[in-house]
Amino acid sequence: MALPLDRQLEHLLRRAGFGARQDELDTFRRQSIRGAVDLLTDFERIPDDVDQRIGQPGYASMTIRGQFSPQAVIGDARQRWLFRMVHTDRPLQEKMTLFWHNHFATAYSKINGLIGSEEATRYLAARPDEDPGGVRGQLEMLRDNALGNFRQMLVDISQDVAMSFWLDGRTNVRLRPQENYGREIMELFTMGVGNYTESDVYAAARVFTGWNLARPGAATDRARRYAFQYFPAQHDTGDKTFSFPIYPDGNRTIRGRAAADGMQDGMDLIDALVRHPETPRYIGRKLYRFFISETGQIDERWLQRFSFVYFQSGYDMRAVIREVLLSGEFWDQASYYTRLSWPVEFVVRAIKDVGWRGFSLGDALTPLSNMGQNLYEPPEVAGWDSGRAWFSTGSMLARMNFAAALAGNQRFNLATAARSASAGGSPESLLAYVLEGMPCQDFDGPVRGELLDYLRSTTAWTGSAAQLQTKLPGLVRLVAGSPEYQFV
Amino acid sequence: MKVTRRQFVKGGAAAFTVTFAAPELLSDLARAQGVRARNLVILYLGGGNDALSTLIPYTDPSYYSRRPTIAVPAANVLQVGTDASRVPLGLHPRLGGLKQIFDQGRLALIQRTGYPNQTRSHFLGTDIWSTANPSNAAGTGWVGRYLDSLPSPVDALTGWNTTRELPRVLQAERVGVPAIANPAGYAFASPNIGAEAAAERAAALRINSHVPIDRPELAFVYGSAQAAMTTLDRVATVASYAGTVAYPNTGFSQAMKAIAGAMVRGIGTRVFYVTTGGFDTHSNQNPNQANGTYANLMGNLNDGLIAFYNDLRNQGLLDDTLVMSFSEFGRRISENGSQGTDHGAAALMLVFGGRVAGGLYGTAPNLSLDPGNPTLENSGGDVAFETDFRSVYARIIDNWLGGSSQAILAGDFRNPRLTFV
């Protein structure tokens, strides 16, 4: 039976997580709303042991060749992340990691083209304890910083190996500044387009000259790795003047420093960008669209409140996400189901709702690609185009077909569970049972009618095991593949 | 009973396809709307194509001095004559197929296209080229607005997007464009077989013909689902198209093959969207080496386009087809420190087809850093635009699609010098 608070908890877990497993719902039911938000945001209280469940009975399985190698094989890395999304007890950490992956969008294919598949996977996905050189791949860095300090995040991403390949920072040197990173840190990571000039782009490129990569050691050393290094000889020591204040006193010029101290230029620019008044507004708008609603205007007072918390907390993402999740706009029932699910959200929520025993996450990878979202492969530096852009005809068909494959895979689990819940008495009782386990937007009357007609089609209703094994997967696919289910 | 997942798959349960008779009404509708079967293919070169490596001013000394490692040697370019400013120009050496089309008088090269105060941002730039609205690039696409201008009801396959995500150029107020990346994968799967699978598909078709009231976002998704259900059978006829020439086995070329297939099968599509990416060549651009980054970009583009061109010629469809390319910006004139080029300004557009009046349109930039040089901007860093990109769209809307460019582009961008169609 659904408890009165369930609708709110489900909303919270769809947005701050990837939907609710039954055991998650049971855990959260013991909390107040504020307690539930605490449980999500203070996730360090909960052990980070999800990776240890990989390969254990009772969890989703994977399709692997030879040894499971998420630090070296991109398909394994993709499956591990999906596994975390399904089975983690820290859903907000994974959700924010996805947010940051989209925000600092870095694609495997370019890095693969530069340094090969194993190394590309390593710098994107390796966990330090599984890498001979202790490499912390970009995703692990994002995960560690999921609710960390935004300034620290910007420092880490500016020194991230995968990012340095992706936006060419490794080639940014004194005599030939490389503008790619200097532009995107302003346009995509902090202030947003319209708040800087072309000469700012050039100055930012000069600021980051010398922020390159080193790879010491012998080729035979398995621990050998690329790592960020500041090269004083490659740094442009001239003054760099911007169109916006760099220092709290309003000064717009980073004065030239001795080459040995020149790395501080980059730190000064990062501080300026973190401090820029447009930065929390840019991040706030993105978080609002991600967590609260994709439709309607964003209230100016909401953005001001968000900016206030951002500055007051010293750029603490935990504080700002708490502000988002505790805001009246978040809990307004009018915000329920106002966001179109991203393909990974749809896939993971469907797995959590329908079942995972005997399902391989490897079978979700091609469908995800057909839906337009290949993890570790955002289509461009701005990440994925969200909202309606996810819902082309072909990607909608891919969603329907994934629903069909998952429902078929779970045929016996579904039928067994429905029989033990005595749900098969009538088409009406079966539909009510399915919708209880797969909460989604209300179906209009005619659509409910069609779902019931489907259950009554071909043979008279008996509720037999054989009938449930046929009709229940059919019903589940129609529900999971319905437009109503595509909203979170 | 214990049944493993593998047994399901083996039994065909996971991906069983049901076939239905084609909905005749829609096909008739499509045919009725395609009285003049004029097709438009929009080709997006993602990332900002380096126009100066595609169409090369191979006698400009500044081209060589400003690109010491990535200039294409004059001896290697495929010469296409001189433009109105008497600048000799040549295509990249891997564009031999496009050179053939040019020599047949069917390829127009429109130089220095852009708009005032051009952005160097990929996203804003792509949005501006897609919406044809530099002052507010958040709205519908210009092709979407063309589709909106067609008489209702617009058939669900009037547009065909060969990518998975809906590009802004196709975004419309009321017409959905199906995304069909691979016609062979565009089929309805079912967990069941036979009559049960048919019942499921029939239910999905009926459910998705529902129109929710006062729920616009939900209605939008219903629109996508309905378009998927009602286009399955016609798309299936395209999946079997073999082509009269061999198309390379690249994503881009296979998309061009699907477009040719859709035209040959006559399924009613008039506007196609196709893209090939990787043009954001900040480093190791390498236009001169076989298998260098830019050489591969050109090779991939060329091989797909010439296969398409020859296939359509063999099918007698060339005169019904116009292909137009765009990219969000050209690139900086001087190479950067990593043998690449950063984001720049004016771009090159390609237009070809059986009724295109080919040739060199517009004038090449002079790449000298002389402060008074009117063909450059940004202190001589970038190529300044000469032809407003919207005037190219206007010509296509008015003279090819038979629409009204002034209504669709919200302004008069007609340019009498652009006589390419």
mmCIF file of C-alpha atoms in Angstrom, chain B residues 100-335:
data_model
loop_
_atom_site.group_PDB
_atom_site.id
_atom_site.type_symbol
_atom_site.label_atom_id
_atom_site.label_comp_id
_atom_site.label_asym_id
_atom_site.label_seq_id
_atom_site.Cartn_x
_atom_site.Cartn_y
_atom_site.Cartn_z
ATOM 1 C CA GLN B 100 34.092 16.200 -60.370
ATOM 2 C CA ILE B 101 30.764 17.698 -59.329
ATOM 3 C CA PHE B 102 32.288 21.171 -59.631
ATOM 4 C CA ASP B 103 33.583 20.371 -63.104
ATOM 5 C CA GLN B 104 30.102 19.243 -64.093
ATOM 6 C CA GLY B 105 28.876 22.667 -63.051
ATOM 7 C CA ARG B 106 26.746 21.314 -60.241
ATOM 8 C CA LEU B 107 28.671 22.456 -57.133
ATOM 9 C CA ALA B 108 28.433 26.001 -55.800
ATOM 10 C CA LEU B 109 31.088 27.113 -53.317
ATOM 11 C CA ILE B 110 29.842 30.124 -51.387
ATOM 12 C CA GLN B 111 32.714 31.873 -49.688
ATOM 13 C CA ARG B 112 32.830 33.976 -46.534
ATOM 14 C CA THR B 113 29.324 33.381 -45.272
ATOM 15 C CA GLY B 114 28.364 34.585 -41.805
ATOM 16 C CA TYR B 115 26.664 37.436 -39.993
ATOM 17 C CA PRO B 116 27.654 40.561 -38.062
ATOM 18 C CA ASN B 117 29.413 40.169 -34.708
ATOM 19 C CA GLN B 118 29.831 36.488 -35.224
ATOM 20 C CA THR B 119 30.051 34.308 -32.132
ATOM 21 C CA ARG B 120 32.959 31.896 -31.724
ATOM 22 C CA SER B 121 30.920 29.616 -29.540
ATOM 23 C CA HIS B 122 30.044 26.199 -30.960
ATOM 24 C CA PHE B 123 26.629 26.143 -29.371
ATOM 25 C CA LEU B 124 25.505 29.665 -29.901
ATOM 26 C CA GLY B 125 26.999 29.529 -33.374
ATOM 27 C CA THR B 126 25.170 26.324 -34.265
ATOM 28 C CA ASP B 127 21.954 27.719 -32.827
ATOM 29 C CA ILE B 128 22.316 30.907 -34.848
ATOM 30 C CA TRP B 129 22.952 29.057 -38.094
ATOM 31 C CA SER B 130 20.038 26.744 -37.227
ATOM 32 C CA THR B 131 17.473 29.333 -36.239
ATOM 33 C CA ALA B 132 18.734 31.936 -38.729
ATOM 34 C CA ASN B 133 18.317 34.407 -35.907
ATOM 35 C CA PRO B 134 21.528 35.917 -34.500
ATOM 36 C CA SER B 135 19.673 38.077 -31.966
ATOM 37 C CA ASN B 136 17.624 35.270 -30.423
ATOM 38 C CA ALA B 137 18.833 31.791 -31.248
ATOM 39 C CA ALA B 138 16.574 29.953 -28.805
ATOM 40 C CA GLY B 139 13.578 29.383 -31.040
ATOM 41 C CA THR B 140 12.607 27.065 -33.859
ATOM 42 C CA GLY B 141 14.900 26.144 -36.723
ATOM 43 C CA TRP B 142 14.536 27.665 -40.157
ATOM 44 C CA VAL B 143 13.799 24.275 -41.713
ATOM 45 C CA GLY B 144 11.328 23.617 -38.902
ATOM 46 C CA ARG B 145 9.551 26.846 -39.756
ATOM 47 C CA TYR B 146 9.451 25.803 -43.394
ATOM 48 C CA LEU B 147 7.793 22.532 -42.345
ATOM 49 C CA ASP B 148 5.363 24.512 -40.198
ATOM 50 C CA SER B 149 4.451 26.549 -43.276
ATOM 51 C CA LEU B 150 3.271 23.474 -45.216
ATOM 52 C CA PRO B 151 -0.465 22.853 -45.403
ATOM 53 C CA SER B 152 -1.837 20.590 -42.667
ATOM 54 C CA PRO B 153 -1.804 17.742 -42.049
ATOM 55 C CA VAL B 154 1.915 17.318 -42.657
ATOM 56 C CA ASP B 155 2.858 13.699 -43.165
ATOM 57 C CA ALA B 156 5.038 12.238 -40.386
ATOM 58 C CA LEU B 157 7.844 11.431 -42.831
ATOM 59 C CA THR B 158 8.031 14.824 -44.516
ATOM 60 C CA GLY B 159 11.326 15.304 -42.697
ATOM 61 C CA TRP B 160 13.945 12.693 -41.905
ATOM 62 C CA ASN B 161 16.669 13.287 -39.369
ATOM 63 C CA THR B 162 19.507 10.779 -39.737
ATOM 64 C CA THR B 163 20.882 11.568 -36.265
ATOM 65 C CA ARG B 164 19.485 10.462 -32.935
ATOM 66 C CA GLU B 165 18.896 13.877 -31.431
ATOM 67 C CA LEU B 166 16.650 16.479 -32.943
ATOM 68 C CA PRO B 167 18.876 19.302 -34.190
ATOM 69 C CA ARG B 168 17.611 22.801 -33.672
ATOM 70 C CA VAL B 169 17.455 23.439 -37.418
ATOM 71 C CA LEU B 170 14.572 20.929 -37.597
ATOM 72 C CA GLN B 171 12.743 22.101 -34.488
ATOM 73 C CA ALA B 172 9.254 23.192 -35.424
ATOM 74 C CA GLU B 173 6.165 24.404 -33.637
ATOM 75 C CA ARG B 174 3.839 21.709 -34.847
ATOM 76 C CA VAL B 175 5.687 19.288 -37.145
ATOM 77 C CA GLY B 176 7.721 16.450 -35.676
ATOM 78 C CA VAL B 177 10.658 15.140 -37.651
ATOM 79 C CA PRO B 178 11.448 11.473 -37.076
ATOM 80 C CA ALA B 179 14.992 10.561 -36.140
ATOM 81 C CA ILE B 180 15.990 7.492 -38.077
ATOM 82 C CA ALA B 181 19.678 6.906 -37.687
ATOM 83 C CA ASN B 182 19.524 3.441 -39.125
ATOM 84 C CA PRO B 183 16.432 2.267 -41.024
ATOM 85 C CA ALA B 184 17.279 -1.366 -40.316
ATOM 86 C CA GLY B 185 17.018 -0.766 -36.561
ATOM 87 C CA TYR B 186 13.757 1.086 -36.916
ATOM 88 C CA ALA B 187 11.433 -1.777 -35.990
ATOM 89 C CA PHE B 188 8.992 -2.557 -33.207
ATOM 90 C CA ALA B 189 10.288 -5.170 -30.768
ATOM 91 C CA SER B 190 8.081 -7.319 -28.548
ATOM 92 C CA PRO B 191 8.606 -9.674 -25.629
ATOM 93 C CA ASN B 192 6.033 -11.962 -27.248
ATOM 94 C CA ILE B 193 5.486 -13.559 -30.630
ATOM 95 C CA GLY B 194 2.649 -14.203 -33.054
ATOM 96 C CA ALA B 195 -0.833 -13.032 -32.138
ATOM 97 C CA GLU B 196 0.325 -11.756 -28.747
ATOM 98 C CA ALA B 197 2.978 -9.551 -30.312
ATOM 99 C CA ALA B 198 0.454 -8.298 -32.850
ATOM 100 C CA ALA B 199 -1.994 -7.440 -30.052
ATOM 101 C CA GLU B 200 0.744 -5.527 -28.283
ATOM 102 C CA ARG B 201 1.669 -3.564 -31.343
ATOM 103 C CA ALA B 202 -1.965 -2.798 -32.085
ATOM 104 C CA ALA B 203 -2.368 -1.553 -28.510
ATOM 105 C CA ALA B 204 0.728 0.646 -28.827
ATOM 106 C CA LEU B 205 -0.590 2.090 -32.074
ATOM 107 C CA ARG B 206 -3.985 2.899 -30.517
ATOM 108 C CA ILE B 207 -2.497 4.259 -27.296
ATOM 109 C CA ASN B 208 -0.125 6.532 -29.134
ATOM 110 C CA SER B 209 -2.843 7.968 -31.328
ATOM 111 C CA HIS B 210 -4.231 9.521 -28.147
ATOM 112 C CA VAL B 211 -3.914 13.307 -27.901
ATOM 113 C CA PRO B 212 -3.578 14.591 -24.328
ATOM 114 C CA ILE B 213 -5.376 17.851 -23.653
ATOM 115 C CA ASP B 214 -3.686 20.729 -21.797
ATOM 116 C CA ARG B 215 -0.513 18.734 -21.227
ATOM 117 C CA PRO B 216 1.830 20.131 -23.891
ATOM 118 C CA GLU B 217 4.989 18.312 -22.829
ATOM 119 C CA LEU B 218 3.162 15.008 -22.660
ATOM 120 C CA ALA B 219 1.525 15.741 -25.999
ATOM 121 C CA PHE B 220 4.964 16.331 -27.479
ATOM 122 C CA VAL B 221 6.152 12.891 -26.402
ATOM 123 C CA TYR B 222 2.925 11.364 -27.681
ATOM 124 C CA GLY B 223 3.709 13.027 -31.000
ATOM 125 C CA SER B 224 7.106 11.316 -31.143
ATOM 126 C CA ALA B 225 5.644 7.952 -30.196
ATOM 127 C CA GLN B 226 2.828 8.263 -32.686
ATOM 128 C CA ALA B 227 5.217 9.264 -35.472
ATOM 129 C CA ALA B 228 7.331 6.223 -34.639
ATOM 130 C CA MET B 229 4.364 3.858 -34.841
ATOM 131 C CA THR B 230 2.996 5.277 -38.088
ATOM 132 C CA THR B 231 6.286 5.385 -39.998
ATOM 133 C CA LEU B 232 7.588 1.889 -39.254
ATOM 134 C CA ASP B 233 6.423 0.248 -42.446
ATOM 135 C CA ARG B 234 7.542 2.891 -44.896
ATOM 136 C CA VAL B 235 10.958 3.103 -43.261
ATOM 137 C CA ALA B 236 11.256 -0.659 -43.522
ATOM 138 C CA THR B 237 11.163 -0.318 -47.328
ATOM 139 C CA VAL B 238 14.219 1.942 -47.128
ATOM 140 C CA ALA B 239 16.163 -0.517 -45.024
ATOM 141 C CA SER B 240 16.369 -2.885 -47.970
ATOM 142 C CA TYR B 241 17.791 -0.276 -50.352
ATOM 143 C CA ALA B 242 21.100 -1.478 -51.810
ATOM 144 C CA GLY B 243 22.125 1.498 -53.956
ATOM 145 C CA THR B 244 23.546 1.522 -57.480
ATOM 146 C CA VAL B 245 27.031 2.346 -56.216
ATOM 147 C CA ALA B 246 29.079 1.148 -53.257
ATOM 148 C CA TYR B 247 28.794 3.468 -50.277
ATOM 149 C CA PRO B 248 31.741 3.445 -47.857
ATOM 150 C CA ASN B 249 31.039 1.761 -44.540
ATOM 151 C CA THR B 250 31.133 4.935 -42.471
ATOM 152 C CA GLY B 251 28.299 6.381 -40.432
ATOM 153 C CA PHE B 252 28.136 9.400 -42.703
ATOM 154 C CA SER B 253 28.114 7.464 -45.960
ATOM 155 C CA GLN B 254 25.540 5.006 -44.659
ATOM 156 C CA ALA B 255 23.332 7.941 -43.697
ATOM 157 C CA MET B 256 23.692 9.295 -47.246
ATOM 158 C CA LYS B 257 22.730 5.871 -48.541
ATOM 159 C CA ALA B 258 19.604 5.858 -46.382
ATOM 160 C CA ILE B 259 18.690 9.285 -47.757
ATOM 161 C CA ALA B 260 19.129 8.056 -51.318
ATOM 162 C CA GLY B 261 17.041 5.008 -50.404
ATOM 163 C CA ALA B 262 14.241 7.158 -49.047
ATOM 164 C CA MET B 263 14.227 9.177 -52.269
ATOM 165 C CA VAL B 264 14.269 6.104 -54.483
ATOM 166 C CA ARG B 265 11.482 4.412 -52.540
ATOM 167 C CA GLY B 266 9.404 7.558 -52.771
ATOM 168 C CA ILE B 267 8.209 7.509 -49.197
ATOM 169 C CA GLY B 268 7.328 11.189 -49.293
ATOM 170 C CA THR B 269 10.244 12.739 -47.442
ATOM 171 C CA ARG B 270 11.304 16.160 -48.661
ATOM 172 C CA VAL B 271 13.791 17.415 -46.103
ATOM 173 C CA PHE B 272 16.713 15.380 -44.800
ATOM 174 C CA TYR B 273 19.247 16.217 -42.139
ATOM 175 C CA VAL B 274 22.643 14.577 -41.970
ATOM 176 C CA THR B 275 25.781 15.434 -40.084
ATOM 177 C CA THR B 276 29.397 14.501 -39.867
ATOM 178 C CA GLY B 277 31.509 15.781 -37.015
ATOM 179 C CA GLY B 278 35.068 16.133 -35.821
ATOM 180 C CA PHE B 279 35.773 19.514 -37.416
ATOM 181 C CA ASP B 280 36.835 21.149 -34.142
ATOM 182 C CA THR B 281 40.476 20.767 -35.120
ATOM 183 C CA HIS B 282 42.309 22.591 -32.341
ATOM 184 C CA SER B 283 45.312 20.312 -32.566
ATOM 185 C CA ASN B 284 47.137 18.071 -35.025
ATOM 186 C CA GLN B 285 44.942 19.172 -37.890
ATOM 187 C CA ASN B 286 47.256 17.468 -40.312
ATOM 188 C CA PRO B 287 45.588 18.208 -43.660
ATOM 189 C CA ASN B 288 48.477 16.960 -45.737
ATOM 190 C CA GLN B 289 49.184 13.479 -44.486
ATOM 191 C CA ALA B 290 47.155 10.471 -45.597
ATOM 192 C CA ASN B 291 45.077 9.552 -42.536
ATOM 193 C CA GLY B 292 45.822 12.924 -40.938
ATOM 194 C CA THR B 293 42.862 14.333 -39.033
ATOM 195 C CA TYR B 294 41.737 16.859 -41.597
ATOM 196 C CA ALA B 295 42.592 14.663 -44.560
ATOM 197 C CA ASN B 296 40.313 12.024 -43.059
ATOM 198 C CA LEU B 297 37.548 14.547 -42.470
ATOM 199 C CA MET B 298 37.690 15.583 -46.111
ATOM 200 C CA GLY B 299 37.982 12.016 -47.341
ATOM 201 C CA ASN B 300 35.000 10.873 -45.349
ATOM 202 C CA LEU B 301 32.941 13.823 -46.549
ATOM 203 C CA ASN B 302 34.013 13.471 -50.158
ATOM 204 C CA ASP B 303 33.508 9.729 -50.420
ATOM 205 C CA GLY B 304 29.996 9.851 -48.972
ATOM 206 C CA LEU B 305 28.928 12.791 -51.115
ATOM 207 C CA ILE B 306 30.255 11.471 -54.413
ATOM 208 C CA ALA B 307 28.671 8.064 -53.805
ATOM 209 C CA PHE B 308 25.372 9.802 -53.121
ATOM 210 C CA TYR B 309 25.719 12.035 -56.171
ATOM 211 C CA ASN B 310 26.494 9.136 -58.502
ATOM 212 C CA ASP B 311 23.748 6.979 -57.020
ATOM 213 C CA LEU B 312 21.147 9.690 -57.523
ATOM 214 C CA ARG B 313 22.368 10.326 -61.051
ATOM 215 C CA ASN B 314 21.981 6.627 -61.830
ATOM 216 C CA GLN B 315 18.495 6.693 -60.316
ATOM 217 C CA GLY B 316 17.507 9.775 -62.302
ATOM 218 C CA LEU B 317 16.896 11.748 -59.118
ATOM 219 C CA LEU B 318 19.696 14.276 -59.293
ATOM 220 C CA ASP B 319 17.478 17.000 -60.681
ATOM 221 C CA ASP B 320 15.145 16.602 -57.696
ATOM 222 C CA THR B 321 17.864 17.010 -55.131
ATOM 223 C CA LEU B 322 19.739 19.901 -53.538
ATOM 224 C CA VAL B 323 22.354 19.442 -50.817
ATOM 225 C CA MET B 324 23.431 22.389 -48.656
ATOM 226 C CA SER B 325 26.182 22.280 -46.056
ATOM 227 C CA PHE B 326 26.803 24.575 -43.118
ATOM 228 C CA SER B 327 29.131 24.744 -40.148
ATOM 229 C CA GLU B 328 28.979 27.013 -37.096
ATOM 230 C CA PHE B 329 32.034 29.070 -37.987
ATOM 231 C CA GLY B 330 35.271 29.069 -39.935
ATOM 232 C CA ARG B 331 38.507 28.903 -38.042
ATOM 233 C CA ARG B 332 41.288 31.295 -37.134
ATOM 234 C CA ILE B 333 43.638 32.125 -39.981
ATOM 235 C CA SER B 334 46.884 31.576 -38.081
ATOM 236 C CA GLU B 335 47.571 28.100 -36.790
#
